[in-house]
Amino acid sequence: MLQATAAARVVCLIVICWCTAPRGAESAIGVNWGILSFHKLKPSIVVHLLKDNKISKVKLFDADPDCIQALMGSGIQVMLGIPNEMLPLFSSSTDASDLWVRRNVSRYVVKNGVDIRYIAVGNEPFLSSYSGQFQSYVMPALLNLQQSLAKVNLASYVKLVVPFNIYPFLSLYGSSDFPQEYAFFEGTSHSVTDGSNVYNNAFDGNFDTLVAALGKLGYGQMPIVIGEVGWPTDGAISANLTAAKTFNQGLIKHVLSNKGTPLRPGVPPVDVYLFGLLDEGAKSTLPGTFERHWGIFSFDGQAKYPLNLGLGSKRLINARNVEYLPSRWSQMQNERSCDFDGIGMVTFLDPSMGDCRFLVGVTDTSSSSSCVSQLHQRSLILWIWIFISWRVWIFVT
Ligand SMILES: *[C@@H]1O[C@H](CO)[C@@H](O)[C@H](O)[C@H]1NC(C)=O
Ligand SMILES: *[C@@H]1O[C@H](CO)[C@@H](O)[C@H](O)[C@H]1NC(C)=O
């Protein structure tokens, strides 16, 4: 379920806030915590990672009980997600929306509980690749959920938002004509002029496209939260560490400057959630292999490049107390043998060289109990290395 929506996810996603948040306030940087990983970091380690990096806002794609529980008492503000597949149910049943709100929201929004502030209703339900299949459910689901929140006196505390999207990285990925500089924030010789407004980066241009569309419908003042924005580090020509660092650092500086855009001068987005916190190795690669490389941290919570989130700590702080599986790798005798029928040779020497890191999984009780998922993982990682190198090593977990 999540997999399908994640597959369709794109670089930058805008959420329209179904609310009247104060305008002109300073925006804050948050992160998306996705969990489509074969070996998930323990939620408690992730929450410590957030706190060490002074990240005070996090967005989840679902209402995963382990993640929610780990956030208890952390003081971190949380956006929960409702998968698109649940929209038909909530559009037709107030009992279902009442139950979801009671079980997943109101029981946690208590003293020393979880500070749930937003609920994302669907994940890009209007994406054109869904051919409108979720469209008619969004409004009724919103209304039912709003009533469910009212019943537990949370209607003004917890805001409902609907995710939309725009595409700076994919614009570049999909079109070699797209001026590369326009995707970044470093000034450009390819500015776009719209009447009296001049745009120097795709982010502002896309943002104002939404502002203009909302204005036409009479909602020109509606607060906007950036639900997802980021740049991957691998899996495409324009995806690398330097580009990701340049884009994310430029974005953070731009947003925190409170400059706003030509249509909203001095009014930056309410909040901006980077996509994403961690690499997610189990994401569908249907849109491209870059899908598994969006993290500012690798799957095990290690910073991939220097980044100042503008939150007080000038550099990223790595996850602590990560428990790894034993360090063992096996070497393939020849690259054509891509099954495990005794052709592997176990080595205890880490074959990592320079930037090429041979990863060791983290302990994860939920996946290590399943042979099937381990096998699946092994064949997957095997395939990756086969493409990468003649001298193939297989990662053994
Ligand atoms: C709480 O949310 C999870 C994840 O979306 C969902 O599976 C579960 O059904 C929800 N609980 C209720 C009672 O609706
Ligand atoms: C990284 O990506 C940027 C943006 O597309 C590109 O200009 C640059 O050449 C890439 N760097 C490397 C080392 O591939």
PDB file of C-alpha atoms and ligand atoms in Angstrom, residues 1 62-65 81-83 86 90 96 99-101 103-104, ligand 1:
ATOM      1  CA  MET A   1       0.000   0.000   0.000  1.00  0.00           C
ATOM      2  CA  ASP A  62       1.262   6.414   7.823  1.00  0.00           C
ATOM      3  CA  ALA A  63       0.379   5.981  11.462  1.00  0.00           C
ATOM      4  CA  ASP A  64       2.994   3.338  12.269  1.00  0.00           C
ATOM      5  CA  PRO A  65       2.491   2.475  15.955  1.00  0.00           C
ATOM      6  CA  GLY A  81      -0.216  10.369   6.892  1.00  0.00           C
ATOM      7  CA  ILE A  82      -3.334   8.615   5.696  1.00  0.00           C
ATOM      8  CA  PRO A  83      -2.580   6.397   2.686  1.00  0.00           C
ATOM      9  CA  MET A  86      -7.934   4.538   2.980  1.00  0.00           C
ATOM     10  CA  PHE A  90     -13.099   7.688   5.338  1.00  0.00           C
ATOM     11  CA  ALA A  96     -14.225   4.660  10.415  1.00  0.00           C
ATOM     12  CA  LEU A  99     -12.153   5.224  15.049  1.00  0.00           C
ATOM     13  CA  TRP A 100      -8.984   6.195  13.176  1.00  0.00           C
ATOM     14  CA  VAL A 101      -8.837   9.539  14.961  1.00  0.00           C
ATOM     15  CA  ARG A 103      -6.955   5.109  17.892  1.00  0.00           C
ATOM     16  CA  ASN A 104      -4.255   6.980  16.031  1.00  0.00           C
TER      17      ASN A 104
HETATM   18  C1  LIG B   1      -4.414   3.508  12.638  1.00  0.00           C
HETATM   19  O1  LIG B   1      -3.588   3.729  11.516  1.00  0.00           O
HETATM   20  C2  LIG B   1      -3.080   2.564  10.916  1.00  0.00           C
HETATM   21  C3  LIG B   1      -2.146   2.973   9.839  1.00  0.00           C
HETATM   22  O2  LIG B   1      -2.765   3.795   8.893  1.00  0.00           O
HETATM   23  C4  LIG B   1      -4.202   1.732  10.374  1.00  0.00           C
HETATM   24  O3  LIG B   1      -3.706   0.529   9.841  1.00  0.00           O
HETATM   25  C5  LIG B   1      -5.164   1.422  11.469  1.00  0.00           C
HETATM   26  O4  LIG B   1      -6.278   0.781  10.918  1.00  0.00           O
HETATM   27  C6  LIG B   1      -5.615   2.721  12.167  1.00  0.00           C
HETATM   28  N1  LIG B   1      -6.482   2.376  13.286  1.00  0.00           N
HETATM   29  C7  LIG B   1      -7.797   2.483  13.178  1.00  0.00           C
HETATM   30  C8  LIG B   1      -8.532   2.038  14.367  1.00  0.00           C
HETATM   31  O5  LIG B   1      -8.375   2.936  12.193  1.00  0.00           O
END
